[in-house]
mmCIF file of C-alpha atoms in Angstrom:
data_model
loop_
_atom_site.group_PDB
_atom_site.id
_atom_site.type_symbol
_atom_site.label_atom_id
_atom_site.label_comp_id
_atom_site.label_asym_id
_atom_site.label_seq_id
_atom_site.Cartn_x
_atom_site.Cartn_y
_atom_site.Cartn_z
ATOM 1 C CA MET A 1 16.505 -20.025 -14.969
ATOM 2 C CA GLN A 2 12.903 -18.552 -14.982
ATOM 3 C CA ARG A 3 12.446 -14.959 -13.850
ATOM 4 C CA SER A 4 10.408 -14.230 -10.727
ATOM 5 C CA ARG A 5 7.382 -12.190 -11.566
ATOM 6 C CA THR A 6 6.763 -11.236 -7.656
ATOM 7 C CA THR A 7 6.162 -7.766 -7.432
ATOM 8 C CA PHE A 8 5.309 -5.356 -4.630
ATOM 9 C CA PRO A 9 2.052 -4.202 -6.040
ATOM 10 C CA LEU A 10 1.050 -7.770 -7.179
ATOM 11 C CA THR A 11 2.095 -9.165 -3.483
ATOM 12 C CA ALA A 12 -0.083 -6.358 -2.023
ATOM 13 C CA ALA A 13 -2.904 -7.113 -3.881
ATOM 14 C CA GLY A 14 -2.800 -10.970 -3.332
ATOM 15 C CA ILE A 15 -2.671 -10.264 0.229
ATOM 16 C CA THR A 16 -5.603 -7.777 0.455
ATOM 17 C CA ALA A 17 -7.727 -10.657 -1.682
ATOM 18 C CA LEU A 18 -6.978 -13.273 0.848
ATOM 19 C CA TYR A 19 -7.872 -11.273 3.704
ATOM 20 C CA GLY A 20 -11.211 -10.075 1.470
ATOM 21 C CA ALA A 21 -11.678 -14.158 1.322
ATOM 22 C CA GLY A 22 -11.715 -14.641 4.713
ATOM 23 C CA VAL A 23 -8.245 -15.978 5.042
ATOM 24 C CA TYR A 24 -6.301 -14.318 8.170
ATOM 25 C CA GLU A 25 -3.592 -16.600 8.791
ATOM 26 C CA GLY A 26 -1.321 -18.902 7.222
ATOM 27 C CA ARG A 27 2.456 -19.015 5.856
ATOM 28 C CA VAL A 28 1.462 -17.472 2.445
ATOM 29 C CA LEU A 29 0.250 -14.361 4.431
ATOM 30 C CA ASP A 30 3.262 -14.322 6.669
ATOM 31 C CA ARG A 31 5.689 -14.919 3.793
ATOM 32 C CA GLY A 32 3.392 -11.919 1.886
ATOM 33 C CA LEU A 33 3.886 -9.548 4.378
ATOM 34 C CA ALA A 34 7.620 -10.293 5.262
ATOM 35 C CA TYR A 35 8.225 -9.617 1.390
ATOM 36 C CA LEU A 36 6.237 -5.933 1.726
ATOM 37 C CA ARG A 37 8.522 -5.314 4.518
ATOM 38 C CA ARG A 38 11.499 -6.110 2.504
ATOM 39 C CA HIS A 39 10.454 -4.562 -0.621
ATOM 40 C CA ARG A 40 8.508 -1.189 0.264
ATOM 41 C CA PRO A 41 9.257 1.152 -2.166
ATOM 42 C CA ARG A 42 11.290 4.391 -1.806
ATOM 43 C CA ARG A 43 9.683 7.839 -1.729
ATOM 44 C CA TYR A 44 11.471 8.891 -4.727
ATOM 45 C CA GLU A 45 10.017 6.002 -6.807
ATOM 46 C CA ALA A 46 6.633 7.788 -6.799
ATOM 47 C CA LEU A 47 7.804 10.205 -9.490
ATOM 48 C CA ASN A 48 9.400 7.561 -11.414
ATOM 49 C CA THR A 49 6.819 4.561 -11.869
ATOM 50 C CA PHE A 50 3.327 3.762 -12.621
ATOM 51 C CA ASP A 51 2.306 1.520 -9.998
ATOM 52 C CA TYR A 52 3.871 3.309 -6.766
ATOM 53 C CA TYR A 53 0.492 4.597 -5.172
ATOM 54 C CA TYR A 54 -1.477 1.264 -6.606
ATOM 55 C CA GLY A 55 1.105 -0.621 -4.650
ATOM 56 C CA MET A 56 0.911 1.332 -1.067
ATOM 57 C CA TYR A 57 -2.600 1.618 -1.224
ATOM 58 C CA TYR A 58 -3.105 -2.444 -1.302
ATOM 59 C CA ALA A 59 -0.185 -2.813 1.055
ATOM 60 C CA THR A 60 -1.459 -0.141 3.522
ATOM 61 C CA GLN A 61 -4.800 -1.877 3.413
ATOM 62 C CA ALA A 62 -3.141 -5.195 3.868
ATOM 63 C CA ALA A 63 -1.006 -3.772 6.885
ATOM 64 C CA PHE A 64 -4.479 -2.483 8.309
ATOM 65 C CA GLN A 65 -5.758 -5.737 8.210
ATOM 66 C CA ARG A 66 -3.181 -7.665 9.689
ATOM 67 C CA GLY A 67 -3.010 -5.033 12.443
ATOM 68 C CA GLY A 68 -0.476 -5.094 15.587
ATOM 69 C CA GLU A 69 3.059 -4.137 15.222
ATOM 70 C CA PHE A 70 3.398 -4.510 11.693
ATOM 71 C CA TRP A 71 0.358 -1.867 11.168
ATOM 72 C CA THR A 72 1.685 0.511 13.595
ATOM 73 C CA SER A 73 5.153 0.702 12.026
ATOM 74 C CA TRP A 74 3.609 0.398 8.495
ATOM 75 C CA HIS A 75 1.147 3.369 9.474
ATOM 76 C CA ARG A 76 3.836 5.392 10.687
ATOM 77 C CA ASP A 77 6.327 4.926 7.883
ATOM 78 C CA THR A 78 3.440 5.128 5.238
ATOM 79 C CA TRP A 79 1.919 8.473 6.732
ATOM 80 C CA ARG A 80 5.495 10.121 6.536
ATOM 81 C CA ASP A 81 6.281 9.152 2.978
ATOM 82 C CA ILE A 82 2.791 10.198 1.450
ATOM 83 C CA LEU A 83 2.712 13.632 3.214
ATOM 84 C CA SER A 84 6.493 14.064 2.250
ATOM 85 C CA LEU A 85 5.637 13.757 -1.225
ATOM 86 C CA GLN A 86 2.645 16.200 -1.175
ATOM 87 C CA ASN A 87 3.193 19.488 -3.400
ATOM 88 C CA PRO A 88 3.045 22.765 -2.151
ATOM 89 C CA ASP A 89 -0.392 23.258 -4.003
ATOM 90 C CA GLY A 90 -1.916 20.196 -2.076
ATOM 91 C CA SER A 91 -1.725 17.364 -5.210
ATOM 92 C CA TRP A 92 0.598 14.456 -5.786
ATOM 93 C CA GLN A 93 2.223 13.240 -8.582
ATOM 94 C CA ASP A 94 3.389 10.595 -10.267
ATOM 95 C CA LEU A 95 3.789 9.200 -14.005
ATOM 96 C CA VAL A 96 0.017 8.824 -14.248
ATOM 97 C CA GLY A 97 -0.440 12.332 -13.276
ATOM 98 C CA PRO A 98 -1.535 14.681 -10.450
ATOM 99 C CA ASN A 99 -5.409 13.409 -10.364
ATOM 100 C CA TYR A 100 -4.405 9.758 -9.974
ATOM 101 C CA ALA A 101 -1.791 10.115 -7.478
ATOM 102 C CA THR A 102 -3.825 12.613 -5.232
ATOM 103 C CA ALA A 103 -6.962 10.265 -5.334
ATOM 104 C CA MET A 104 -5.226 7.590 -4.226
ATOM 105 C CA ALA A 105 -2.835 9.557 -1.472
ATOM 106 C CA CYS A 106 -5.948 10.431 -0.138
ATOM 107 C CA ILE A 107 -7.422 7.009 -0.246
ATOM 108 C CA ILE A 108 -4.164 5.616 1.319
ATOM 109 C CA LEU A 109 -4.287 8.206 4.158
ATOM 110 C CA GLU A 110 -8.046 7.701 5.238
ATOM 111 C CA ILE A 111 -7.468 3.836 5.446
ATOM 112 C CA PRO A 112 -7.324 3.651 9.313
ATOM 113 C CA TYR A 113 -10.578 5.836 9.268
ATOM 114 C CA GLN A 114 -12.348 2.918 7.573
ATOM 115 C CA TYR A 115 -14.092 5.134 4.993
ATOM 116 C CA LEU A 116 -13.858 2.988 1.755
ATOM 117 C CA PRO A 117 -17.086 0.579 1.632
ATOM 118 C CA ILE A 118 -14.908 -2.606 2.094
ATOM 119 C CA PHE A 119 -14.606 -1.967 5.620
ATOM 120 C CA GLU A 120 -18.267 -1.688 6.316
ATOM 121 C CA ARG A 121 -19.693 -4.602 8.370
#
Protein backbone atom coordinates (compact mmCIF):
# COMPACT_ATOMS: atom_id res chain seq x y z
CA MET A 1 0.00 0.00 0.00
CA GLN A 2 1.39 3.38 -1.01
CA ARG A 3 1.49 6.05 1.65
CA SER A 4 -0.24 9.34 0.84
CA ARG A 5 2.00 12.32 0.18
CA THR A 6 -0.82 14.74 0.95
CA THR A 7 0.16 17.34 3.53
CA PHE A 8 -1.47 20.47 4.89
CA PRO A 9 1.17 22.88 3.50
CA LEU A 10 1.22 21.34 0.02
CA THR A 11 -2.57 21.21 -0.19
CA ALA A 12 -2.78 24.87 0.84
CA ALA A 13 -0.13 25.88 -1.71
CA GLY A 14 -1.90 23.86 -4.41
CA ILE A 15 -5.24 25.54 -3.76
CA THR A 16 -3.60 28.96 -3.86
CA ALA A 17 -1.90 28.04 -7.15
CA LEU A 18 -5.25 26.99 -8.64
CA TYR A 19 -6.79 30.31 -7.63
CA GLY A 20 -3.80 32.10 -9.16
CA ALA A 21 -4.37 30.18 -12.40
CA GLY A 22 -8.00 31.32 -12.53
CA VAL A 23 -9.61 28.12 -11.24
CA TYR A 24 -12.23 29.29 -8.75
CA GLU A 25 -14.66 26.37 -8.62
CA GLY A 26 -14.64 22.62 -8.78
CA ARG A 27 -14.44 19.39 -6.90
CA VAL A 28 -10.67 19.60 -6.48
CA LEU A 29 -10.96 22.96 -4.70
CA ASP A 30 -13.84 21.77 -2.54
CA ARG A 31 -11.94 18.65 -1.50
CA GLY A 32 -8.77 20.62 -0.85
CA LEU A 33 -10.52 23.19 1.32
CA ALA A 34 -12.27 20.42 3.26
CA TYR A 35 -8.86 18.81 3.81
CA LEU A 36 -7.48 22.10 5.17
CA ARG A 37 -10.37 22.42 7.57
CA ARG A 38 -9.93 18.84 8.84
CA HIS A 39 -6.14 19.00 9.14
CA ARG A 40 -5.59 22.53 10.44
CA PRO A 41 -2.38 22.47 12.52
CA ARG A 42 -2.60 22.96 16.26
CA ARG A 43 -0.92 26.02 17.74
CA TYR A 44 1.69 23.98 19.58
CA GLU A 45 2.93 22.62 16.23
CA ALA A 46 4.36 26.04 15.38
CA LEU A 47 7.28 25.46 17.72
CA ASN A 48 7.88 21.86 16.65
CA THR A 49 7.83 21.96 12.85
CA PHE A 50 9.53 23.71 9.96
CA ASP A 51 6.38 24.27 7.94
CA TYR A 52 3.69 25.64 10.28
CA TYR A 53 3.93 29.24 9.07
CA TYR A 54 4.44 28.21 5.43
CA GLY A 55 1.28 26.10 5.54
CA MET A 56 -0.74 28.69 7.42
CA TYR A 57 0.32 31.40 4.97
CA TYR A 58 -0.94 29.47 1.96
CA ALA A 59 -4.03 28.18 3.77
CA THR A 60 -4.98 31.69 4.88
CA GLN A 61 -4.46 33.01 1.37
CA ALA A 62 -6.65 30.17 0.00
CA ALA A 63 -9.34 30.86 2.62
CA PHE A 64 -9.30 34.56 1.76
CA GLN A 65 -9.71 33.78 -1.94
CA ARG A 66 -12.61 31.42 -1.14
CA GLY A 67 -14.40 34.05 0.93
CA GLY A 68 -17.76 33.62 2.64
CA GLU A 69 -18.17 31.55 5.78
CA PHE A 70 -14.99 29.61 5.08
CA TRP A 71 -12.97 32.83 5.24
CA THR A 72 -14.85 34.25 8.23
CA SER A 73 -14.21 31.23 10.45
CA TRP A 74 -10.67 30.66 9.14
CA HIS A 75 -9.71 34.29 9.74
CA ARG A 76 -11.12 34.32 13.28
CA ASP A 77 -9.29 31.12 14.25
CA THR A 78 -6.05 32.09 12.52
CA TRP A 79 -5.98 35.55 14.10
CA ARG A 80 -6.47 33.95 17.53
CA ASP A 81 -3.83 31.26 16.96
CA ILE A 82 -1.15 33.50 15.47
CA LEU A 83 -1.53 36.22 18.11
CA SER A 84 -1.42 33.62 20.90
CA LEU A 85 1.97 32.46 19.60
CA GLN A 86 3.54 35.92 19.77
CA ASN A 87 6.39 36.28 22.26
CA PRO A 88 6.46 39.12 24.83
CA ASP A 89 9.13 40.90 22.74
CA GLY A 90 6.78 40.93 19.72
CA SER A 91 8.49 38.15 17.79
CA TRP A 92 7.31 34.66 16.82
CA GLN A 93 9.36 31.45 16.94
CA ASP A 94 9.59 28.13 15.10
CA LEU A 95 12.33 25.62 14.31
CA VAL A 96 13.69 27.89 11.59
CA GLY A 97 14.07 30.79 14.01
CA PRO A 98 12.48 34.08 15.02
CA ASN A 99 13.24 36.00 11.81
CA TYR A 100 11.34 33.64 9.50
CA ALA A 101 8.50 32.98 11.94
CA THR A 102 7.99 36.70 12.66
CA ALA A 103 8.02 37.65 8.98
CA MET A 104 5.54 34.89 8.09
CA ALA A 105 3.25 35.67 11.04
CA CYS A 106 3.08 39.32 9.98
CA ILE A 107 2.33 38.36 6.37
CA ILE A 108 -0.41 35.96 7.51
CA LEU A 109 -2.01 38.65 9.67
CA GLU A 110 -1.99 41.21 6.86
CA ILE A 111 -3.65 39.02 4.20
CA PRO A 112 -7.13 40.54 4.67
CA TYR A 113 -5.65 44.01 4.09
CA GLN A 114 -4.32 42.89 0.68
CA TYR A 115 -0.90 44.53 0.97
CA LEU A 116 0.84 41.74 -0.96
CA PRO A 117 1.41 42.43 -4.67
CA ILE A 118 -0.45 39.20 -5.52
CA PHE A 119 -3.68 41.00 -4.59
CA GLU A 120 -3.09 43.91 -6.98
CA ARG A 121 -5.64 44.23 -9.75
